[in-house]
Amino acid sequence: MAEPLTVGMIGYGFMGRAHANALARLPMFFPDAPAVTRDTLVGRDESALGEAADRLGFERTATDWRDVVGDVDVLYNLAPNHLHAEPSITALEAGTAVLCEKPLATTREGAESMASAAADADVPACIGFNYRFVPAIQYARRLIDAGEIGEITQFRGRYLQDWLVDPDAPWSWRLDDDRAGSGALGDLGAHTVDLARFLVGDRTGGIDRVSGNLRTVTTERPVASEGDETTGDDETTSNDETASDDESTTEHRPVTVDDAFTAQLGFANGAVGTVEASRVAAGHKNDHTIEIHGTEGSLRFSLERLNELDVHTGDSRGYETVLVTEESDPYLDHWWPPGHVLGWEHTFVHESYEFLTSVADSTTGESTTGSTPTVPSFADGAAVQRVLDGIERAAERRRGSTSTATTTESVRHCGSCGGRNRNGFSSRRYPPQYGFEQRQRLRDGHHRRDGRGHSRHSCRYRRLPGQRCGPIRLDGADRLHRQSNRARPPVELALRRPPTSTFIPVGGLDGSNHHAS
């Protein structure tokens, strides 16, 4: 009989409890799963760490992950996002298998470094996209792979929560760009993008272009307490993380990540998609919904009804709700009789079952992480990170194309009247809110166009000796060139940049091989 796998875990908050619960339930419901020993729990606060270890069933504790990663068989990295890369890479280099929570890193570069380390390692590396392990999601993939809904034409996904609706909800590391990397985009959007890849990626050729828009609703929040940085990679606020009732508390910290985002996706086969997420959507607790349309049918899933899948195929007049609780459905033969539903926590049991099985198999050379489409690898995590990075860059481009910018332009103007037009504005300076068409109307108020597309000066004032006003030419959207025999120094113009494409190409970066390790 093989020796139990020793497990080290960084973090003991929301995600720590979810994964520790999964490890405890594995031998009870999945007797064929590898035996594990919950060996070491890692955290920063030594006093709180001991109590957490007792509660979660760990034999010992450590305050430095460096003392642990080389001494265990498996590392569960559930730390805040900025602590994902270094411990995970160090563990892989030491020959320790890793399950790291999503998003894989705070940056695209960090995620690609982690994926590279995983590719060079001889042990499995898995990212925590636990919604792949919902039986209804697995059933949906079966239908899609079997061609039940035909060619994929559209994907729609949304993930809505409301735990930050209250502007007095306390600040936490999840609201800090340096530690979280992003807000709703990485916290929630990562799950939706992964499901898009998992469910329709192979049949669409992958995501190859994106656009996006990000919004921060509350720009600063009160500080309740420092808390423990290693309390977990939460998607929602912890039950014990509440705002301070002390009205004398006045310290606030800035929110440097997005509260909500929307994005458009383009797939290589021409299919289109939309993804949105919010942590300020009042009335939505954990509303993760996806809808997939094909040429012969549609599928619809809601995490708040995770035992059901709405299916429309063939000549049916509408959706039919399928209760995915039969023994023939994925994982259900390990649980209860048909009709007895599962919950959110069961996804972590399924995730650990698949991951730890791949770890045990890798020691015998039978299989590795990524050999089945279920187990998401670091390569999958990096592919999702590239999509998220593209959405963020597209949002920045969008802001740049619609925001007012101060630009230095070389302008030659009338030497006698200073370019004053009939509306009272100088033709060299326009109010920031004026767009190109408004500026052009102002220019036309000062200059008359001739038949060649140029314009002639209509100044009513006497020119100084030796001065004349020549024609002007509008070259492009914003540059104004005036031909005159007298030049003045460059002036500052408040210009509204012309609209540009806000789609970011990610062709070839998402990839069609979605499950390679």
XYZ file of C-alpha atoms in Angstrom:
517
model
C 0.000 0.000 0.000
C 1.349 3.415 -0.996
C 2.357 5.884 1.650
C -0.138 8.740 2.206
C 0.611 11.973 0.374
C 1.652 14.716 2.789
C -0.135 18.014 2.204
C 1.021 21.504 3.092
C -1.482 24.364 2.866
C -0.827 28.113 2.717
C -3.890 29.940 4.025
C -6.680 29.051 6.408
C -9.493 31.490 5.626
C -12.420 31.008 3.279
C -10.520 28.935 0.712
C -8.532 27.157 3.402
C -11.718 25.908 5.016
C -13.159 24.825 1.661
C -10.112 22.789 0.692
C -9.517 21.335 4.170
C -13.148 20.200 4.213
C -12.615 18.519 0.846
C -9.525 16.677 2.082
C -11.428 15.459 5.146
C -14.364 14.121 3.101
C -12.354 12.426 0.360
C -11.740 9.062 2.087
C -15.376 8.877 3.186
C -16.948 9.299 -0.263
C -14.074 8.543 -2.679
C -12.414 5.437 -1.263
C -10.349 5.045 -4.441
C -8.727 8.458 -3.885
C -5.086 8.522 -2.737
C -4.642 8.630 1.030
C -3.444 11.999 2.317
C -2.101 13.423 5.540
C -2.868 17.041 6.365
C 0.651 17.787 7.471
C 1.476 21.516 7.765
C -0.639 24.677 7.794
C 1.157 27.907 6.896
C 0.079 31.348 8.078
C 1.457 34.637 9.312
C -0.265 35.003 12.691
C 1.224 32.330 14.934
C -1.423 32.659 17.651
C -4.348 32.269 15.228
C -2.506 29.613 13.264
C -2.535 27.027 16.049
C -6.288 27.248 16.530
C -6.851 27.054 12.766
C -4.639 23.972 12.471
C -6.618 22.184 15.181
C -9.905 23.088 13.534
C -8.822 22.108 10.015
C -7.031 18.919 11.042
C -3.375 19.769 10.389
C -0.635 18.181 12.459
C 1.770 21.120 12.604
C 2.145 24.785 11.665
C 4.720 27.084 10.085
C 4.960 30.831 9.570
C 7.295 30.651 6.551
C 6.287 28.714 3.464
C 9.964 28.230 2.588
C 10.255 25.803 5.490
C 7.469 23.656 4.071
C 7.427 23.475 0.263
C 10.324 21.045 -0.013
C 9.180 18.744 2.801
C 5.672 17.811 1.619
C 4.376 15.905 -1.399
C 1.641 18.390 -2.280
C 1.252 22.139 -1.722
C -2.140 23.868 -1.697
C -1.338 27.542 -2.318
C -4.404 29.473 -1.126
C -2.596 32.701 -0.289
C -3.529 36.135 -1.675
C -2.809 36.522 -5.358
C 0.559 38.264 -5.054
C 1.863 35.233 -3.126
C 0.933 32.710 -5.787
C 4.014 32.796 -7.993
C 7.059 32.462 -5.739
C 5.868 29.653 -3.422
C 4.380 27.688 -6.325
C 7.476 27.940 -8.515
C 9.753 27.075 -5.589
C 7.622 24.041 -4.767
C 7.634 22.787 -8.354
C 11.405 23.155 -8.549
C 11.636 21.085 -5.355
C 9.510 18.322 -6.883
C 6.345 19.170 -4.947
C 2.995 19.032 -6.753
C 0.972 22.251 -6.521
C -2.676 23.229 -6.509
C -2.822 27.034 -6.682
C -5.994 29.065 -6.385
C -7.054 31.385 -9.178
C -6.170 33.751 -10.662
C -2.805 32.165 -11.329
C -0.896 35.421 -10.717
C -1.382 39.173 -10.522
C 0.126 39.731 -13.976
C 0.319 37.991 -17.310
C 4.093 37.740 -16.990
C 3.824 36.104 -13.576
C 1.306 33.577 -14.853
C 3.490 32.667 -17.812
C 6.479 32.171 -15.492
C 4.395 29.788 -13.393
C 3.223 27.899 -16.472
C 6.811 27.612 -17.660
C 7.916 26.239 -14.282
C 5.075 23.713 -14.391
C 6.048 22.598 -17.888
C 9.601 21.944 -16.692
C 8.495 20.072 -13.562
C 7.979 16.343 -13.228
C 4.961 16.758 -10.947
C 1.403 17.967 -11.603
C 0.426 21.614 -11.235
C -3.280 22.458 -11.063
C -5.129 25.781 -10.843
C -8.287 25.977 -8.743
C -11.027 26.391 -11.338
C -13.438 24.381 -9.205
C -16.542 25.102 -11.301
C -15.277 22.648 -13.898
C -16.161 20.006 -11.319
C -19.877 20.808 -11.083
C -21.651 17.694 -12.443
C -24.014 19.832 -14.542
C -21.044 21.606 -16.154
C -19.455 18.260 -16.990
C -22.773 17.095 -18.418
C -22.975 20.263 -20.533
C -19.538 19.553 -21.953
C -20.638 16.029 -22.882
C -23.588 17.444 -24.827
C -21.417 20.030 -26.579
C -18.717 17.497 -27.487
C -21.407 15.173 -28.850
C -22.609 17.964 -31.151
C -26.041 18.151 -29.542
C -26.296 21.927 -30.016
C -24.399 22.083 -33.305
C -21.760 24.657 -34.164
C -21.148 27.152 -31.364
C -22.233 30.674 -32.286
C -22.374 32.570 -28.983
C -21.221 32.355 -25.366
C -22.612 34.534 -22.595
C -21.408 34.562 -19.016
C -21.992 36.722 -15.981
C -20.870 36.505 -12.375
C -22.643 38.889 -10.000
C -22.162 39.430 -6.262
C -23.141 42.252 -3.920
C -20.703 42.070 -0.993
C -19.209 45.475 -1.875
C -22.469 47.349 -2.486
C -22.164 49.072 0.890
C -19.578 51.877 0.524
C -18.654 51.301 4.174
C -17.732 47.653 3.599
C -14.167 47.340 4.904
C -11.048 47.549 2.809
C -9.137 44.305 2.304
C -6.234 43.019 0.228
C -8.699 42.086 -2.515
C -9.142 45.807 -3.210
C -5.420 46.494 -3.628
C -3.981 46.177 -7.119
C -0.507 45.274 -5.852
C -1.781 42.250 -3.953
C -4.885 41.243 -5.895
C -3.832 42.244 -9.411
C -7.432 43.017 -10.341
C -10.899 43.119 -8.814
C -14.001 41.499 -10.249
C -12.025 40.835 -13.426
C -9.632 38.315 -11.897
C -11.680 37.302 -8.877
C -14.849 36.386 -10.772
C -14.116 36.810 -14.462
C -11.369 34.193 -14.333
C -13.973 31.520 -13.578
C -16.200 32.563 -16.476
C -13.374 32.779 -18.995
C -12.185 29.338 -17.911
C -15.650 27.873 -18.416
C -15.771 29.451 -21.872
C -12.505 27.726 -22.721
C -13.460 24.451 -21.038
C -16.901 24.160 -22.613
C -16.511 25.614 -26.099
C -12.801 26.263 -26.592
C -12.069 23.121 -28.577
C -15.082 23.622 -30.849
C -14.439 27.325 -31.496
C -10.659 27.406 -31.850
C -10.260 29.463 -28.695
C -10.598 33.148 -27.812
C -8.577 35.322 -30.179
C -9.756 38.898 -29.506
C -11.310 40.819 -26.637
C -12.573 44.243 -25.662
C -13.480 45.487 -22.223
C -14.661 48.175 -19.853
C -13.828 48.363 -16.130
C -15.453 50.458 -13.398
C -14.551 51.236 -9.794
C -17.685 52.412 -7.991
C -16.307 53.142 -4.513
C -12.821 54.610 -4.695
C -11.907 54.282 -1.007
C -13.067 52.207 1.935
C -12.651 52.226 5.722
C -10.006 50.036 7.302
C -11.436 47.598 9.841
C -8.236 45.719 10.696
C -5.086 44.510 9.053
C -6.133 40.863 9.192
C -3.906 38.031 8.059
C -2.477 38.219 4.570
C -2.666 34.447 4.255
C -6.356 34.041 5.008
C -7.150 32.838 1.543
C -7.930 33.606 -2.046
C -11.564 34.451 -1.418
C -14.181 35.225 -4.042
C -16.513 36.699 -1.449
C -15.961 38.343 1.869
C -15.267 36.056 4.782
C -18.015 35.574 7.374
C -15.766 37.072 10.028
C -14.722 40.031 7.931
C -17.169 42.768 8.853
C -16.946 46.510 9.048
C -15.960 48.145 12.270
C -18.759 49.544 14.418
C -16.395 52.134 15.875
C -17.584 55.447 14.480
C -14.290 57.031 15.483
C -12.487 54.947 12.854
C -11.560 57.426 10.142
C -8.744 55.729 8.283
C -9.588 54.963 4.674
C -7.573 53.300 1.954
C -7.956 53.676 -1.795
C -9.594 50.989 -3.895
C -7.225 50.390 -6.801
C -9.054 47.565 -8.584
C -12.301 47.300 -10.514
C -15.653 46.702 -8.835
C -17.273 45.605 -12.097
C -16.382 44.910 -15.701
C -17.925 43.989 -19.023
C -16.123 42.403 -21.954
C -16.697 41.113 -25.449
C -14.966 37.983 -26.706
C -14.241 36.865 -30.236
C -13.551 33.219 -31.035
C -11.426 31.875 -33.856
C -14.412 30.243 -35.596
C -16.312 33.539 -35.664
C -18.426 32.909 -32.575
C -18.982 35.874 -30.289
C -19.173 36.121 -26.532
C -19.853 38.470 -23.653
C -18.558 38.249 -20.106
C -19.450 40.492 -17.187
C -18.884 40.439 -13.456
C -19.610 42.673 -10.506
C -19.078 42.739 -6.775
C -21.559 45.616 -6.426
C -24.656 44.040 -8.043
C -27.310 44.539 -5.373
C -29.473 41.491 -4.806
C -27.020 38.973 -6.282
C -25.156 36.820 -3.767
C -23.263 34.402 -6.001
C -25.012 34.519 -9.357
C -22.774 32.784 -11.892
C -24.729 32.172 -15.071
C -23.604 30.967 -18.467
C -25.532 30.468 -21.694
C -24.230 28.810 -24.836
C -25.970 29.023 -28.208
C -25.360 26.756 -31.177
C -26.851 26.226 -34.587
C -29.021 23.372 -33.274
C -29.712 24.269 -29.663
C -28.731 26.081 -26.483
C -27.602 25.364 -22.913
C -28.076 27.461 -19.784
C -26.566 27.013 -16.307
C -26.821 28.942 -13.033
C -24.547 28.285 -10.070
C -27.424 29.160 -7.754
C -29.191 26.080 -9.200
C -26.069 24.023 -9.693
C -27.828 20.649 -9.853
C -29.793 21.721 -12.931
C -28.973 22.306 -16.576
C -31.428 23.953 -18.962
C -31.262 22.283 -22.371
C -32.875 23.262 -25.670
C -32.262 21.020 -28.677
C -33.951 19.975 -31.889
C -37.585 20.935 -32.393
C -38.405 21.543 -28.727
C -40.357 24.726 -28.083
C -38.107 25.925 -25.283
C -35.707 24.932 -22.568
C -36.128 21.731 -20.602
C -34.633 21.590 -17.099
C -32.537 18.486 -16.505
C -31.810 17.502 -12.900
C -28.219 16.255 -13.027
C -28.302 13.843 -10.082
C -28.355 10.404 -11.721
C -25.687 7.840 -10.886
C -24.585 7.972 -14.516
C -23.815 11.676 -14.183
C -20.243 12.746 -13.322
C -19.231 12.019 -9.694
C -22.811 11.265 -8.614
C -22.158 7.571 -8.027
C -19.994 8.650 -5.049
C -22.746 10.610 -3.316
C -26.471 10.268 -2.695
C -29.423 8.573 -4.410
C -30.893 10.310 -7.487
C -32.683 13.547 -6.687
C -30.580 14.226 -3.574
C -28.735 17.370 -4.571
C -25.133 18.472 -4.086
C -23.797 21.846 -2.944
C -21.020 24.303 -3.718
C -18.543 22.623 -1.355
C -18.732 19.349 -3.295
C -16.896 20.937 -6.226
C -13.763 21.117 -4.072
C -14.035 17.433 -3.195
C -14.204 16.553 -6.900
C -11.321 18.916 -7.634
C -9.057 17.375 -4.990
C -10.047 13.876 -6.102
C -8.940 14.541 -9.687
C -5.821 16.474 -8.699
C -4.560 14.066 -6.040
C -5.260 11.107 -8.314
C -3.048 12.720 -10.946
C -0.348 13.254 -8.296
C -0.446 9.605 -7.266
C -0.465 8.445 -10.890
C 2.502 10.668 -11.765
C 4.677 8.746 -9.315
C 4.011 5.563 -11.297
C 4.146 7.225 -14.712
C 0.582 6.258 -15.555
C -0.733 9.780 -16.242
C -0.141 13.437 -15.471
C -2.201 16.537 -14.749
C -3.806 17.684 -17.960
C -4.225 14.193 -19.405
C -7.984 14.610 -19.060
C -9.909 17.778 -19.910
C -11.229 18.068 -16.365
C -8.001 18.908 -14.536
C -7.034 22.545 -15.235
C -3.286 23.014 -15.510
C -1.067 26.056 -15.027
C -1.113 26.345 -18.822
C -4.885 26.801 -18.589
C -4.381 29.394 -15.867
C -1.894 31.316 -18.001
C -4.254 31.202 -20.998
C -7.046 32.685 -18.873
C -4.631 35.317 -17.555
C -3.791 36.347 -21.118
C -7.482 36.891 -21.832
C -7.914 38.907 -18.619
C -4.839 40.952 -19.476
C -6.263 41.641 -22.922
C -9.555 42.817 -21.409
C -7.707 45.153 -19.072
C -5.548 46.572 -21.865
C -8.624 47.031 -24.046
C -10.308 48.921 -21.210
C -7.269 51.171 -20.885
C -7.342 51.820 -24.628
C -11.044 52.587 -24.385
C -10.451 55.095 -21.597
C -7.675 56.665 -23.629
C -9.858 57.009 -26.716
C -12.675 58.802 -24.897
C -10.902 60.812 -22.246
C -9.616 64.335 -22.567
C -5.889 64.603 -23.121
C -3.607 67.619 -23.252
C -1.444 67.480 -26.348
C 1.169 69.875 -27.694
C 0.429 70.786 -31.297
C 2.332 73.140 -33.571
C -0.233 75.644 -34.822
C 0.154 78.591 -37.145
C -2.609 81.129 -36.823
C -3.741 84.557 -37.905
C -1.272 87.172 -36.797
C -3.767 90.006 -36.758
C -6.758 88.613 -34.881
C -5.174 85.713 -32.981
C -7.535 83.238 -34.601
C -10.579 84.527 -32.727
C -13.758 83.047 -34.177
C -17.312 84.285 -34.134
C -18.276 82.105 -31.173
C -15.847 83.855 -28.885
C -13.376 80.971 -28.520
C -9.847 81.098 -29.800
C -9.554 78.669 -32.677
C -6.336 77.383 -31.080
C -8.005 76.461 -27.766
C -11.227 74.553 -27.322
C -13.111 73.545 -24.184
C -12.100 69.997 -23.121
C -15.599 68.651 -23.656
C -15.594 69.670 -27.328
C -15.119 66.790 -29.749
C -13.733 66.925 -33.279
C -17.018 67.844 -34.949
C -17.632 70.684 -32.500
C -14.112 72.006 -33.010
C -14.535 71.790 -36.752
C -17.741 73.833 -36.543
C -15.865 76.467 -34.566
C -13.106 76.499 -37.157
C -15.663 76.847 -39.932
C -17.066 79.843 -38.074
C -13.686 81.514 -38.530
C -12.759 80.190 -41.979
C -14.768 79.712 -45.171
C -14.086 76.575 -47.206
C -13.310 76.867 -50.905
C -14.053 74.343 -53.611
C -10.773 72.515 -53.092
C -11.529 71.508 -49.524
C -9.356 74.270 -48.136
C -10.626 77.314 -46.324
C -9.956 81.006 -46.584
C -9.657 83.439 -43.705
C -12.789 85.501 -43.038
C -11.186 87.816 -40.520
C -12.830 91.221 -40.280
C -9.816 92.800 -38.636
C -7.015 94.747 -40.295
C -3.909 92.677 -40.889
C -0.551 93.979 -39.789
C 1.874 95.001 -42.544
C 3.477 91.987 -44.207
C 0.947 89.529 -42.836
C -1.574 87.468 -44.703
C -3.845 84.603 -43.792
C -3.428 81.580 -46.047
C -5.529 78.444 -46.427
C -5.674 75.762 -43.726
C -5.766 72.022 -44.158
C -7.269 69.581 -41.659
C -4.891 66.616 -41.722
C -6.344 63.625 -39.823
C -8.716 64.050 -36.904
C -6.962 66.570 -34.704
C -3.880 68.148 -36.297
C -4.545 71.624 -37.635
C -1.967 73.028 -40.073
C -2.265 76.643 -41.090
C -0.142 78.119 -43.815
C 0.926 81.567 -42.751
C 4.002 83.724 -43.055
C 4.184 84.095 -39.299
C 4.520 81.232 -36.808
C 3.887 81.315 -33.093
C 5.258 78.822 -30.538
C 3.388 75.536 -29.936
C 0.368 75.857 -27.691
C -1.383 73.354 -25.411
C -4.565 71.997 -26.920
C -7.151 70.068 -24.923
C -8.104 67.413 -27.437
C -10.543 64.550 -27.342
C -8.744 61.690 -29.039
C -10.526 60.116 -31.998
C -12.211 56.765 -31.433
C -9.909 53.790 -31.950
C -10.576 50.087 -32.013
C -10.885 48.777 -28.479
C -10.441 45.123 -29.452
C -7.192 43.537 -28.315
C -6.077 40.561 -30.423
C -5.062 37.512 -28.441
C -4.871 35.181 -31.403
C -2.689 32.175 -30.809
C -2.285 33.006 -27.149
C -5.403 31.303 -25.888
C -4.614 28.254 -27.945
C -6.733 25.376 -29.055
C -5.016 22.788 -26.835
C -6.714 23.847 -23.638
C -5.702 21.053 -21.362
C -2.021 20.526 -21.884
C 0.045 20.598 -18.740
